[in-house]
Short mmCIF file of C-alpha atoms in Angstrom, two decimals:
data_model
loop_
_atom_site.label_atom_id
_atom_site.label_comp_id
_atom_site.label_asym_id
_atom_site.label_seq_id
_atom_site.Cartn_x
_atom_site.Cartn_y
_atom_site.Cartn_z
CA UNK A 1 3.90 19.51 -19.22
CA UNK A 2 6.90 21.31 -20.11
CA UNK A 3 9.51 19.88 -23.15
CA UNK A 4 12.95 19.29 -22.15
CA UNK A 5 15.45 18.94 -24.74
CA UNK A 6 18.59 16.92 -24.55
CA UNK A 7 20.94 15.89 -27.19
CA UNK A 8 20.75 12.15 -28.16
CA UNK A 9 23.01 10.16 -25.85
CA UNK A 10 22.95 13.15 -23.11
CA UNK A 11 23.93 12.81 -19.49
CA UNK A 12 21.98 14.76 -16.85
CA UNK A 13 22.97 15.00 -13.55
CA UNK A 14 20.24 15.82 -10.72
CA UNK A 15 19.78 15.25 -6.95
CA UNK A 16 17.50 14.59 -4.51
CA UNK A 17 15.25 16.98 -3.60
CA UNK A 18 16.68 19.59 -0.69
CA UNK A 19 15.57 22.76 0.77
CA UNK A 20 19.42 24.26 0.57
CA UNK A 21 22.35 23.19 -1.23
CA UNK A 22 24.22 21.72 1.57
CA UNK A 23 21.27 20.55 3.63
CA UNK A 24 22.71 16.62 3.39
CA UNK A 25 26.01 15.24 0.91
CA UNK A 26 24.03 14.43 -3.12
CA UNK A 27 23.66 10.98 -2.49
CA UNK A 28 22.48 9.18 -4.44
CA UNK A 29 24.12 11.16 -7.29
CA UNK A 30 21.15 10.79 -10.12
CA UNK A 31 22.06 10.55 -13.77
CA UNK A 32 19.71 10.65 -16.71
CA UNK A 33 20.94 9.27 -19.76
CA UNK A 34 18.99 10.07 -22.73
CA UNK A 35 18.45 7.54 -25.39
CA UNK A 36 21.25 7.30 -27.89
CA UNK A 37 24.22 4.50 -29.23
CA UNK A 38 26.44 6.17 -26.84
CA UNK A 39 27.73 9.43 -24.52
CA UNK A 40 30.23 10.58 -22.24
CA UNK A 41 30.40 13.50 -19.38
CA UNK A 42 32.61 15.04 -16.32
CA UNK A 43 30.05 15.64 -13.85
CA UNK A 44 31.37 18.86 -11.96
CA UNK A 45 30.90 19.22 -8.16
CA UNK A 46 32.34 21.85 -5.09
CA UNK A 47 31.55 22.53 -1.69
CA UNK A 48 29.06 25.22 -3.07
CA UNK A 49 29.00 27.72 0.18
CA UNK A 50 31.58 29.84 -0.28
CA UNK A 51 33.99 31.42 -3.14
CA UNK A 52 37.03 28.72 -2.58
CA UNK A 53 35.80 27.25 -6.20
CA UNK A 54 37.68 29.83 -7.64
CA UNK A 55 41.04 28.58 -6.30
CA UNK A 56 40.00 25.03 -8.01
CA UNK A 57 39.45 22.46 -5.42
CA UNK A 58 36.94 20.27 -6.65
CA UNK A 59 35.90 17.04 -7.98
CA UNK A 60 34.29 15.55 -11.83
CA UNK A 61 33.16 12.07 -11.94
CA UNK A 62 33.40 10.92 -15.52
CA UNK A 63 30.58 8.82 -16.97
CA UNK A 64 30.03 7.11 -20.01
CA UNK A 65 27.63 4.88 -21.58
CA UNK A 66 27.23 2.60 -24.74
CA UNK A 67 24.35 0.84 -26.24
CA UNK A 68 24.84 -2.23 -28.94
CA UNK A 69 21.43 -3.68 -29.37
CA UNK A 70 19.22 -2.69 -26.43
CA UNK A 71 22.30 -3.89 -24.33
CA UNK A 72 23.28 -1.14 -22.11
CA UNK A 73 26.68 -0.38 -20.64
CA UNK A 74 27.56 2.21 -18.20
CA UNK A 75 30.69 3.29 -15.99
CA UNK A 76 30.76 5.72 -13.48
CA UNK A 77 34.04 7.06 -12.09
CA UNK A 78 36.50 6.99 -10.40
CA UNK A 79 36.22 10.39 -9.25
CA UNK A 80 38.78 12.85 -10.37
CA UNK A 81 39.81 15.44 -7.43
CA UNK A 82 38.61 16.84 -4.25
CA UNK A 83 36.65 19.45 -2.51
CA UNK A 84 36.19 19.95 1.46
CA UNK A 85 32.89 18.30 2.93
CA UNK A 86 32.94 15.69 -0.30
CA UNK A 87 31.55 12.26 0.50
CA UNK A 88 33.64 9.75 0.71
CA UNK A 89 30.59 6.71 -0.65
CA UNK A 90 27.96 7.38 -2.30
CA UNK A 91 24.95 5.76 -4.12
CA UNK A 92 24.22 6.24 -7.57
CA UNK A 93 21.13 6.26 -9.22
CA UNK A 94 20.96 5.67 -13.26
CA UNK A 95 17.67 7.02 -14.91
CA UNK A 96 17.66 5.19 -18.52
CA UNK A 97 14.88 7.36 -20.22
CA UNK A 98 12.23 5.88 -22.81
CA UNK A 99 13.26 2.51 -22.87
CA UNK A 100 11.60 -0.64 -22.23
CA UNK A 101 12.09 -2.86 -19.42
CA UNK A 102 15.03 -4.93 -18.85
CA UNK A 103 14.94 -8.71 -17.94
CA UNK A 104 18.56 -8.30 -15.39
CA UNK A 105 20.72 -5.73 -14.37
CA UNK A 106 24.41 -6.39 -12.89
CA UNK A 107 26.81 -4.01 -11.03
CA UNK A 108 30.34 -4.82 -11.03
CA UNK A 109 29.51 -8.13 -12.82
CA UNK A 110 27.03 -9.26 -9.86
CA UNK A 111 23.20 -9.63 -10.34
CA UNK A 112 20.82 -6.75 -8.60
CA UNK A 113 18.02 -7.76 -7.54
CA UNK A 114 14.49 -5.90 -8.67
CA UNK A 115 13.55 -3.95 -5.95
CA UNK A 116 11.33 -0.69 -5.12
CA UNK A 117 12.52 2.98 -5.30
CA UNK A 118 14.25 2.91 -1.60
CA UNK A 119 17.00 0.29 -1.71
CA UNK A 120 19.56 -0.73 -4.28
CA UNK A 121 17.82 -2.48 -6.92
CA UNK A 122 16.26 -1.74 -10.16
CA UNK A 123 12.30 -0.99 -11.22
CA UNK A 124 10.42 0.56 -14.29
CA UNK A 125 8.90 3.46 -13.96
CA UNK A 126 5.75 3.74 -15.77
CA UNK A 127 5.26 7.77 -14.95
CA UNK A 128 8.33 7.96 -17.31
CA UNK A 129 9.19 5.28 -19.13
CA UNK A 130 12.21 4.67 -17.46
CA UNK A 131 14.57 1.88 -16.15
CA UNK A 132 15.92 3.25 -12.44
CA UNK A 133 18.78 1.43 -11.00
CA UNK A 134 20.13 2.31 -7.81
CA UNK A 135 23.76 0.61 -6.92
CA UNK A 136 24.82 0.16 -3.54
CA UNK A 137 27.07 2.60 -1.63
CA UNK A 138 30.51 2.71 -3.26
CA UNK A 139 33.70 3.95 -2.76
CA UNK A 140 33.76 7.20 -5.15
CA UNK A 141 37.20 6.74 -5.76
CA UNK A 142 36.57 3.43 -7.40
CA UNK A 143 34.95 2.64 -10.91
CA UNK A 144 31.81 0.93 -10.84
CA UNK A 145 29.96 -0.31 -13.78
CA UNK A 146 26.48 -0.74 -14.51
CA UNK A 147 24.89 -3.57 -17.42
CA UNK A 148 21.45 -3.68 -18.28
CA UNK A 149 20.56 -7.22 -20.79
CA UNK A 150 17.66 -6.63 -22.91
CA UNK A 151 14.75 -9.09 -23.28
CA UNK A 152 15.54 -11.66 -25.94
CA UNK A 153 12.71 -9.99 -28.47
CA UNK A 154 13.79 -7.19 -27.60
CA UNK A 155 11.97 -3.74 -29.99
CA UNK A 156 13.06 -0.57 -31.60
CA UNK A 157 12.23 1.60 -28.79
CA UNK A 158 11.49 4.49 -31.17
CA UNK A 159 7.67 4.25 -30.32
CA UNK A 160 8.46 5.28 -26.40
CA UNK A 161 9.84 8.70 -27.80
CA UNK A 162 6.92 9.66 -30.09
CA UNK A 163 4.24 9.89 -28.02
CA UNK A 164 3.27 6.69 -26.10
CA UNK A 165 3.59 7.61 -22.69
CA UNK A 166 1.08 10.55 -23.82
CA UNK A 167 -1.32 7.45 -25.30
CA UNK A 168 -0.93 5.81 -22.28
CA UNK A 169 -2.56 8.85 -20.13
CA UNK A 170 -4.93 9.73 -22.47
CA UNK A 171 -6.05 5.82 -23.03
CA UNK A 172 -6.49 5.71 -18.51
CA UNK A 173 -8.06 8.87 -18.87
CA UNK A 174 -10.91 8.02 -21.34
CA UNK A 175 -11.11 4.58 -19.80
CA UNK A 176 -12.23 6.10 -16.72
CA UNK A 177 -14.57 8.41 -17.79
CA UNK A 178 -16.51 5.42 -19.18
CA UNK A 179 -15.94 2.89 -15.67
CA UNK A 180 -15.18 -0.90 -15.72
CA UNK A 181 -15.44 -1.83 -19.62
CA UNK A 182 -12.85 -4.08 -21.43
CA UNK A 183 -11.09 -0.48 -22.56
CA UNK A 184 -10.02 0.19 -18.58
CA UNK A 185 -8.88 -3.60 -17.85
CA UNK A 186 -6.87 -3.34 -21.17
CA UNK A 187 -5.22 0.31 -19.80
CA UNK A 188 -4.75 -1.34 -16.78
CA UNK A 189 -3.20 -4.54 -17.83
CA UNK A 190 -1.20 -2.01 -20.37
CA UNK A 191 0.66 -0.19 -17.06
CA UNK A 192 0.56 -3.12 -15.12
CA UNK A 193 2.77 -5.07 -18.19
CA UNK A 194 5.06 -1.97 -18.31
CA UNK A 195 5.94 -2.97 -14.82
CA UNK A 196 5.90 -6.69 -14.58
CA UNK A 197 9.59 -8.48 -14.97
CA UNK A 198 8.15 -11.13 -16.39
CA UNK A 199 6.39 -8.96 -19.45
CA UNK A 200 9.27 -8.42 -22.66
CA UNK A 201 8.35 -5.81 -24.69
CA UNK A 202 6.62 -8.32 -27.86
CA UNK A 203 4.59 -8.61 -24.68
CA UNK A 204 3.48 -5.15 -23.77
CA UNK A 205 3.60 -4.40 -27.96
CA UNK A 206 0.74 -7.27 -28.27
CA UNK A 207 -1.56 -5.23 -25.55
#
C-alpha cells in the first residue's frame, strides 16, 4: 500500500476511471473529504483538449463541509463559470473517509435510500472505511446539500485512522489460514457489522 497524505478536513476531487481525458463528461464528480471539524475548496475544471484555458473560460464548484458531533454537513455548488463541452447535470459522489456508518442520509432535506454502488443511494465501504453517497443528477448550477445523522451512540472515530482497517485484514487473513474456527466467524461477523444499517458503531466496537 502506498500512504497518502491529506490535511485534516481536505477535499479531493477524483473521477471515474477513463482511458482519455475527454472520453465521457466527469460524472459523477467524486469528492473525498478527509476527516476533520470542517473544510472548504473551488474544485477547478476546463475543457482540457486544447490551450483555450489560458484565455480563462472555465468553471470551480465550491464545496464545503462541517462536522458537529459525528453529524455531517456538506454543500456542493452552485457552479461558478463556464467552459465549452461542460455538463449541464451531473451526479456527485461524496467519499467520507474513516468514519463509521451512518444510520440516514438526506439530500436537499429528502431521505436517500441505502442502495449499492450503481444508483443514487448511500453504502459503507468496508475496503475503506468509508461512507459513499451518490445524489441524483442535478442541475450544476444549483446548490445541493448533503446531511449524514450519526447513530445515537455514536464513537470517537479516532480508532478508524490508527490502524483498524489494517487489523481488520490481518485478523481475515490469519483467520483463514486456520479455516472455520470461532476467530473467522468473528472476522466475518466483524465486516459483515461494518456493513449492516442496522449495526451502530457500540455495535461493531463490542465485536
Amino acid at each position: 500500500e502506498i500512504p497518502l497524505f491529506v490535511r485534516e478536513g481536505g477535499i479531493v476531487a477524483a473521477m471515474p476511471k477513463m482511458n482519455r481525458t475527454a472520453e465521457r463528461p466527469v460524472d459523477p464528480l467524486i469528492l473525498h473529504i478527509f476527516p476533520g471539524q470542517s473544510g472548504t475548496a473551488r474544485i477547478y475544471e476546463a475543457a482540457g483538449m486544447t490551450t483555450a484555458y489560458l484565455k480563462r473560460p472555465c468553471a470551480r464548484t465550491p464545496v464545503s463541509f462541517a462536522t458537529v458531533e459525528g453529524r455531517r454537513r456538506v454543500t456542493v455548488g452552485p457552479v461558478e463559470g463556464n467552459y465549452p463541452g461542460m455538463p449541464p447535470q451531473r451526479q456527485y459522489e461524496i467519499r467520507f473517509r474513516d468514519v463509521w456508518p451512518a444510520k440516514d442520509v438526506t439530500v436537499n432535506g429528502q431521505p436517500l435510500r441505502k442502495a449499492d454502488s450503481s444508483s443514487p443511494g448511500w453504502h459503507y465501504d468496508t475496503e475503506t472505511l468509508s461512507l459513499v453517497v451518490i445524489t441524483p443528477k442535478t442541475n450544476v448550477s444549483d446548490r445541493i446539500e448533503i446531511a449524514v445523522e450519526p447513530f445515537a451512540d455514536w464513537h470517537d472515530e479516532t480508532a478508524l485512522r490508527e490502524g483498524f482497517r489494517g487489523q481488520l485484514d490481518r485478523l481475515a487473513e490469519v483467520a483463514g489460514m486456520l479455516g472455520n474456527t470461532p476467530l473467522m466467524a468473528q472476522a466475518n461477523a466483524l465486516r459483515n457489522a461494518t456493513n449492516d444499517r442496522r449495526m451502530s458503531p457500540a455495535g461493531i466496537v463490542h465485536l
